[in-house]
Amino acid sequence: MILIRRASFSSLLCSSAFMLFSQNALAQAATPQAAAPQPGAAQTGGLSRTMVGKADVSVPGREAVVAKVEVAPGSRAGRHTHPGDEISYISEGEVDLLIDGQPPRTLKAGETFVVPAGVIHDAHNASNGTVKLIGVYVVEKGKPLATPAP
């Protein structure tokens, strides 16, 4: 069962990455609807999240959301949760990932991380450059992509 889940997540991540880098997906991302901030999406002054794609997955009641995320220099994403797993790839920069119950981790371009559903986390960009990442969220349908946390 665990092997099947890993294969499903690996397949989802590869499919999402292919979609993200394909010309058609990038053209769709340029539409106003794709670039609009999502309600409850943990938008702060230093964080932007641009929706690139959304599709049903094999788990009933869940969907995959692919987004380009940027954290401005000196900014924090803000403590928040997701109604599903976050699987992210750092494409540019360096970020401090703060997950409740875990020691802080510094991640650099080329590295990945996973945040389980409902776990409070934050990201801090202490550098002078923008951090860019690709986020794949496998979340409950009909719920906000992110919810601010205390």
CSV table of C-alpha atoms in Angstrom, one decimal:
chain,number,residue,atom,x,y,z
A,1,MET,CA,0.0,0.0,0.0
A,2,ILE,CA,2.8,2.4,0.9
A,3,LEU,CA,4.6,1.6,-2.4
A,4,ILE,CA,1.4,2.3,-4.3
A,5,ARG,CA,1.0,5.7,-2.6
A,6,ARG,CA,4.7,6.6,-3.3
A,7,ALA,CA,4.2,5.6,-6.9
A,8,SER,CA,1.1,7.7,-7.1
A,9,PHE,CA,2.8,10.8,-5.6
A,10,SER,CA,5.9,10.3,-7.8
A,11,SER,CA,3.6,10.0,-10.8
A,12,LEU,CA,1.7,13.1,-9.8
A,13,LEU,CA,4.8,15.1,-9.2
A,14,CYS,CA,6.4,14.2,-12.5
A,15,SER,CA,3.1,14.9,-14.4
A,16,SER,CA,2.8,18.2,-12.6
A,17,ALA,CA,6.3,19.2,-13.4
A,18,PHE,CA,5.8,18.3,-17.1
A,19,MET,CA,2.6,20.3,-17.2
A,20,LEU,CA,4.3,23.3,-15.5
A,21,PHE,CA,7.1,23.4,-18.1
A,22,SER,CA,5.0,22.8,-21.1
A,23,GLN,CA,4.2,25.8,-23.3
A,24,ASN,CA,0.5,25.2,-23.1
A,25,ALA,CA,0.5,25.3,-19.3
A,26,LEU,CA,2.5,28.5,-19.2
A,27,ALA,CA,0.1,30.1,-21.7
A,28,GLN,CA,-2.8,29.1,-19.5
A,29,ALA,CA,-1.1,30.6,-16.5
A,30,ALA,CA,-1.0,34.0,-18.1
A,31,THR,CA,-4.8,34.2,-18.1
A,32,PRO,CA,-6.2,36.5,-15.3
A,33,GLN,CA,-8.1,33.6,-13.7
A,34,ALA,CA,-4.9,31.5,-13.3
A,35,ALA,CA,-3.0,34.4,-11.8
A,36,ALA,CA,-5.7,35.6,-9.4
A,37,PRO,CA,-4.9,35.1,-5.7
A,38,GLN,CA,-6.9,32.3,-4.1
A,39,PRO,CA,-9.0,33.0,-1.1
A,40,GLY,CA,-7.2,31.9,2.1
A,41,ALA,CA,-4.0,31.2,0.1
A,42,ALA,CA,-1.8,32.7,2.8
A,43,GLN,CA,-1.1,35.8,0.6
A,44,THR,CA,1.2,38.2,2.4
A,45,GLY,CA,3.1,41.3,1.3
A,46,GLY,CA,6.1,39.1,0.6
A,47,LEU,CA,4.5,35.9,-0.8
A,48,SER,CA,2.9,35.4,-4.2
A,49,ARG,CA,1.3,32.2,-5.4
A,50,THR,CA,0.3,31.9,-9.0
A,51,MET,CA,-2.0,29.0,-9.9
A,52,VAL,CA,-0.7,27.0,-12.9
A,53,GLY,CA,-3.0,24.0,-13.0
A,54,LYS,CA,-5.6,22.0,-11.1
A,55,ALA,CA,-6.9,18.5,-11.7
A,56,ASP,CA,-8.7,15.7,-10.0
A,57,VAL,CA,-6.6,12.9,-8.6
A,58,SER,CA,-7.4,9.2,-7.9
A,59,VAL,CA,-8.3,9.9,-4.3
A,60,PRO,CA,-12.0,10.8,-4.0
A,61,GLY,CA,-12.7,14.3,-2.8
A,62,ARG,CA,-9.1,15.5,-3.5
A,63,GLU,CA,-7.4,17.5,-6.3
A,64,ALA,CA,-3.9,18.4,-7.2
A,65,VAL,CA,-3.1,22.1,-7.5
A,66,VAL,CA,0.2,23.2,-9.1
A,67,ALA,CA,1.5,26.7,-8.3
A,68,LYS,CA,4.5,28.9,-8.8
A,69,VAL,CA,5.4,30.5,-5.4
A,70,GLU,CA,7.7,33.4,-4.8
A,71,VAL,CA,9.0,34.7,-1.4
A,72,ALA,CA,10.4,38.2,-1.6
A,73,PRO,CA,13.8,39.1,-0.1
A,74,GLY,CA,13.6,39.5,3.7
A,75,SER,CA,10.0,38.2,3.8
A,76,ARG,CA,8.1,35.4,5.4
A,77,ALA,CA,5.3,33.3,3.9
A,78,GLY,CA,3.4,33.5,7.2
A,79,ARG,CA,2.4,30.6,9.4
A,80,HIS,CA,-0.3,28.6,7.6
A,81,THR,CA,-1.7,25.2,6.9
A,82,HIS,CA,-3.0,23.3,3.9
A,83,PRO,CA,-6.0,20.9,3.7
A,84,GLY,CA,-3.7,18.3,2.1
A,85,ASP,CA,0.0,17.6,1.5
A,86,GLU,CA,2.4,20.1,0.0
A,87,ILE,CA,5.2,18.8,-2.2
A,88,SER,CA,7.6,21.6,-3.3
A,89,TYR,CA,10.7,22.0,-5.3
A,90,ILE,CA,13.0,25.1,-4.8
A,91,SER,CA,13.9,26.3,-8.3
A,92,GLU,CA,15.8,29.5,-7.2
A,93,GLY,CA,17.2,30.9,-4.0
A,94,GLU,CA,17.5,29.7,-0.4
A,95,VAL,CA,14.8,29.6,2.2
A,96,ASP,CA,14.5,28.7,5.9
A,97,LEU,CA,11.6,26.2,6.3
A,98,LEU,CA,10.0,26.3,9.7
A,99,ILE,CA,7.7,23.3,10.3
A,100,ASP,CA,6.1,23.0,13.8
A,101,GLY,CA,7.6,20.2,15.8
A,102,GLN,CA,10.7,20.0,13.6
A,103,PRO,CA,14.0,21.8,13.7
A,104,PRO,CA,14.4,24.7,11.1
A,105,ARG,CA,15.9,23.6,7.8
A,106,THR,CA,17.7,25.7,5.2
A,107,LEU,CA,16.8,24.6,1.7
A,108,LYS,CA,18.6,25.6,-1.5
A,109,ALA,CA,17.7,25.5,-5.2
A,110,GLY,CA,17.4,21.9,-6.4
A,111,GLU,CA,16.0,20.6,-3.1
A,112,THR,CA,12.5,19.5,-2.2
A,113,PHE,CA,10.3,19.3,0.9
A,114,VAL,CA,7.0,17.8,1.9
A,115,VAL,CA,4.6,19.3,4.5
A,116,PRO,CA,1.9,16.9,5.7
A,117,ALA,CA,-1.8,18.0,5.7
A,118,GLY,CA,-2.8,20.3,8.5
A,119,VAL,CA,0.8,20.9,9.8
A,120,ILE,CA,1.6,24.5,10.6
A,121,HIS,CA,4.6,25.8,8.7
A,122,ASP,CA,6.3,29.0,7.5
A,123,ALA,CA,9.1,29.9,5.1
A,124,HIS,CA,11.6,32.8,5.7
A,125,ASN,CA,13.7,34.3,2.9
A,126,ALA,CA,16.6,35.9,4.8
A,127,SER,CA,18.5,36.5,1.5
A,128,ASN,CA,18.7,39.4,-0.8
A,129,GLY,CA,17.1,37.5,-3.7
A,130,THR,CA,13.7,36.2,-4.4
A,131,VAL,CA,13.0,32.5,-3.6
A,132,LYS,CA,11.1,30.7,-6.3
A,133,LEU,CA,9.5,27.3,-5.9
A,134,ILE,CA,7.1,25.0,-7.6
A,135,GLY,CA,4.4,23.7,-5.2
A,136,VAL,CA,2.2,20.7,-5.8
A,137,TYR,CA,-0.7,20.5,-3.3
A,138,VAL,CA,-2.9,17.4,-3.1
A,139,VAL,CA,-5.8,18.9,-1.1
A,140,GLU,CA,-9.4,18.5,-0.2
A,141,LYS,CA,-11.7,19.9,-2.9
A,142,GLY,CA,-13.7,23.0,-2.0
A,143,LYS,CA,-11.4,24.1,0.8
A,144,PRO,CA,-9.0,27.1,0.7
A,145,LEU,CA,-5.6,26.2,-0.5
A,146,ALA,CA,-4.0,27.7,2.6
A,147,THR,CA,-5.3,29.0,5.9
A,148,PRO,CA,-3.4,31.4,8.2
A,149,ALA,CA,-2.3,29.9,11.5
A,150,PRO,CA,-1.6,31.5,14.9
